[in-house]
XYZ file of C-alpha atoms in Angstrom:
252
model
C 0.439 0.392 0.002
C 2.823 1.911 -0.231
C 2.515 3.967 -3.222
C -1.140 4.578 -2.470
C 0.385 6.841 0.560
C -0.990 10.512 -0.209
C -2.583 9.809 -3.330
C -6.338 9.709 -3.694
C -9.172 7.508 -1.995
C -13.279 8.056 -2.772
C -15.110 5.805 -0.962
C -18.314 5.427 -1.503
C -21.458 4.113 0.948
C -18.937 5.784 3.403
C -21.102 5.737 6.598
C -21.911 3.125 7.897
C -20.801 -0.948 7.443
C -18.071 -2.464 4.654
C -18.481 1.564 3.534
C -16.400 3.001 7.004
C -14.351 0.515 7.550
C -12.691 0.695 4.204
C -12.510 4.258 4.419
C -10.389 4.633 8.410
C -8.371 1.022 6.567
C -7.113 3.189 3.466
C -7.261 6.084 5.807
C -4.778 4.407 8.178
C -2.711 3.505 5.848
C -1.651 7.280 4.295
C -4.275 7.630 2.065
C -6.904 10.858 1.244
C -10.010 9.299 1.393
C -13.750 11.483 0.779
C -16.169 9.577 2.102
C -18.921 9.466 -0.039
C -22.396 9.691 1.745
C -26.127 11.016 2.205
C -25.264 9.998 6.429
C -22.523 12.326 6.245
C -23.078 13.470 9.838
C -21.813 9.756 10.351
C -18.609 9.675 8.045
C -17.285 13.657 9.817
C -17.458 10.976 13.434
C -15.642 8.685 11.765
C -13.243 11.503 10.182
C -12.365 12.757 13.748
C -11.793 9.340 15.765
C -8.766 9.951 12.287
C -7.184 12.523 13.484
C -4.480 10.713 14.449
C -4.086 8.508 11.387
C -1.412 8.957 8.601
C -2.814 10.275 5.728
C -7.126 11.928 5.892
C -10.439 11.521 5.899
C -12.526 13.995 3.705
C -16.505 13.809 4.084
C -18.877 14.753 1.341
C -22.958 13.799 1.715
C -23.873 13.372 -1.271
C -27.541 11.128 -3.138
C -25.710 8.303 -5.377
C -29.169 7.820 -6.388
C -28.272 10.613 -9.155
C -26.435 10.764 -11.604
C -25.441 15.067 -10.926
C -25.400 14.465 -7.387
C -22.642 11.365 -8.561
C -21.116 13.842 -10.910
C -20.976 16.812 -7.977
C -18.304 14.746 -5.925
C -15.502 14.525 -8.321
C -15.575 17.905 -9.144
C -15.324 18.378 -5.802
C -12.589 16.255 -5.610
C -11.137 17.463 -8.764
C -11.879 21.347 -7.053
C -9.859 20.059 -3.888
C -7.159 17.122 -3.783
C -6.806 16.451 -7.782
C -6.609 12.737 -8.723
C -8.716 9.860 -7.931
C -5.876 6.975 -7.855
C -8.863 3.914 -5.839
C -12.133 4.089 -6.369
C -14.319 1.766 -3.974
C -17.879 1.591 -5.386
C -19.709 0.673 -2.465
C -22.345 1.535 -1.739
C -25.816 0.144 -1.960
C -29.417 -0.408 -0.953
C -31.509 -3.076 -0.247
C -35.899 -4.666 -0.819
C -36.845 -7.387 0.964
C -40.176 -7.389 -0.787
C -40.728 -9.580 -3.586
C -41.320 -8.540 -7.939
C -44.612 -8.806 -7.528
C -45.183 -6.334 -4.031
C -41.829 -3.451 -4.454
C -43.362 0.128 -5.259
C -41.143 0.599 -8.829
C -39.957 3.726 -6.640
C -37.491 1.979 -4.560
C -36.511 -0.474 -7.522
C -36.174 2.719 -9.200
C -33.462 3.457 -6.965
C -31.951 0.452 -6.177
C -31.167 0.066 -9.247
C -29.078 3.518 -9.745
C -28.145 3.124 -6.203
C -26.898 -0.139 -6.977
C -25.976 -0.126 -10.402
C -26.324 3.565 -12.176
C -23.867 5.099 -9.224
C -21.111 2.787 -10.003
C -20.964 3.008 -13.781
C -21.031 6.675 -13.343
C -18.744 6.801 -10.455
C -15.920 5.017 -12.682
C -16.313 7.087 -15.632
C -15.663 10.181 -13.392
C -13.119 8.237 -11.886
C -10.866 7.156 -15.272
C -11.177 11.398 -16.369
C -9.736 11.844 -13.649
C -6.906 8.996 -13.773
C -6.336 10.164 -17.441
C -6.558 13.818 -16.832
C -3.859 13.452 -13.853
C -2.479 10.728 -15.467
C -2.816 8.212 -13.157
C -1.775 5.032 -14.483
C -2.357 2.859 -12.044
C -5.361 3.550 -10.672
C -7.588 0.590 -9.145
C -11.415 0.278 -8.894
C -13.067 -1.978 -6.839
C -16.602 -2.874 -6.702
C -18.273 -4.191 -3.723
C -19.999 -6.681 -5.201
C -21.758 -9.721 -3.592
C -22.229 -13.650 -4.110
C -25.839 -12.392 -5.027
C -24.309 -11.118 -8.607
C -23.603 -15.139 -9.195
C -26.166 -16.279 -7.963
C -30.349 -16.190 -7.348
C -30.133 -16.918 -3.354
C -33.671 -18.243 -2.700
C -32.603 -18.695 1.725
C -35.491 -21.400 2.126
C -37.631 -19.873 5.694
C -37.021 -16.623 4.961
C -40.170 -14.940 3.401
C -38.212 -12.457 2.421
C -36.921 -12.106 -1.782
C -33.720 -9.953 -2.386
C -34.519 -10.425 -6.015
C -34.007 -6.356 -6.999
C -30.815 -6.514 -5.665
C -29.442 -10.391 -7.191
C -30.547 -8.373 -10.512
C -28.373 -5.297 -9.144
C -25.344 -7.060 -8.449
C -25.119 -9.474 -11.356
C -25.075 -6.139 -13.222
C -22.183 -4.977 -11.275
C -20.431 -8.651 -12.484
C -20.216 -7.766 -15.848
C -20.088 -4.693 -15.533
C -16.319 -5.516 -13.518
C -15.713 -7.465 -16.558
C -16.374 -4.925 -19.324
C -14.945 -2.501 -17.569
C -11.397 -4.144 -17.921
C -11.895 -4.329 -21.248
C -12.497 -1.539 -21.803
C -10.142 0.280 -19.963
C -7.068 -2.525 -21.754
C -8.563 -0.565 -24.461
C -6.132 3.028 -23.198
C -3.205 2.727 -24.245
C -0.227 3.374 -21.294
C -2.047 2.939 -18.623
C -3.162 -0.709 -16.701
C -5.885 0.141 -14.144
C -6.967 -2.440 -12.485
C -9.732 -3.570 -11.625
C -11.243 -5.972 -8.828
C -15.073 -6.798 -8.139
C -15.098 -8.514 -5.145
C -18.334 -10.829 -3.383
C -18.598 -11.155 0.227
C -21.577 -13.394 1.208
C -23.425 -12.421 4.535
C -21.764 -9.630 6.244
C -23.074 -8.467 9.504
C -24.006 -4.974 8.564
C -27.322 -2.522 8.617
C -27.826 -4.034 5.257
C -28.526 -7.876 6.616
C -32.094 -8.373 7.500
C -33.168 -8.826 10.724
C -35.249 -12.060 9.704
C -32.339 -13.740 7.981
C -29.842 -13.536 11.210
C -32.107 -14.697 13.334
C -32.481 -18.223 10.731
C -29.219 -18.342 10.796
C -28.301 -22.351 12.581
C -25.143 -20.259 13.827
C -25.422 -16.439 14.504
C -22.298 -16.381 13.568
C -22.420 -17.941 10.464
C -21.774 -13.930 8.324
C -18.934 -12.001 7.427
C -17.508 -9.497 10.105
C -17.354 -5.647 7.501
C -13.174 -5.666 7.583
C -12.985 -9.262 6.800
C -14.380 -6.930 3.735
C -11.897 -3.851 4.062
C -8.837 -6.709 4.559
C -9.832 -8.131 1.370
C -10.287 -4.499 -0.971
C -6.925 -3.777 1.179
C -5.392 -7.511 -0.368
C -6.243 -6.792 -3.604
C -4.683 -3.271 -3.745
C -1.761 -4.232 -2.264
C -1.084 -7.164 -4.802
C 2.055 -5.632 -7.320
C 1.267 -4.089 -10.338
C 1.346 -6.887 -12.578
C -1.341 -8.185 -10.006
C -4.972 -7.874 -11.092
C -7.821 -9.597 -8.587
C -10.509 -9.717 -10.994
C -12.868 -11.719 -8.607
C -12.342 -12.324 -5.567
C -14.618 -14.452 -4.011
C -15.614 -14.807 0.541
C -17.578 -15.588 2.606
C -18.026 -17.046 6.592
C -17.226 -20.695 7.056
C -20.304 -22.456 6.753
C -21.907 -20.372 4.684
C -25.092 -22.586 3.112
C -25.203 -21.090 -0.647
């Protein structure tokens, strides 16, 4: 991680859970991290707790379901910090309603946050890398095992169909993004799709957790953050394209 010290990282969904853990780990590694979230006061509290760290956390409020808000984030970064070296697309929302029941507006917001934001944020980060001649940038998309398998948990009334559909989109986008980036002469920007199993965050439905045979059979946010740091720490010639991590004994 030493080569990234003093450089800029953007982490979306940084107010809690996986995003907050990644943001603080990158700050401790010496990066200037822009933590983007709707609940910016939480990111500010995290920043206050990291005053003595090697790097710095810059809280930034944005509604990432809105394209113009995503673009505003990168304009702020350009105006205040310069070029982006690392992007961690982490922001996501979940609905537990079946297709026949879910509010259409919620479907629209979910797709906008979970997929459209990832695509636009990646586009803006790449523009920044090109403008500032950052040839060794890295984009990490926080995916899910739900991006590789349609999950229908036994004994559960909840449905993750909409969420799963958006995460399948992340799987396809991550693969396609690698091919697109290979078309930029002289640049070797890496792309990692990181797919965790169940993680103990605010997003994990309480109904799901209660029905686990062993409540410890979930990942912790720092497990995912450690995997992100691992992918970033690999030598420039090594690209972790897909990394799946699951709690030991997870049934699917």
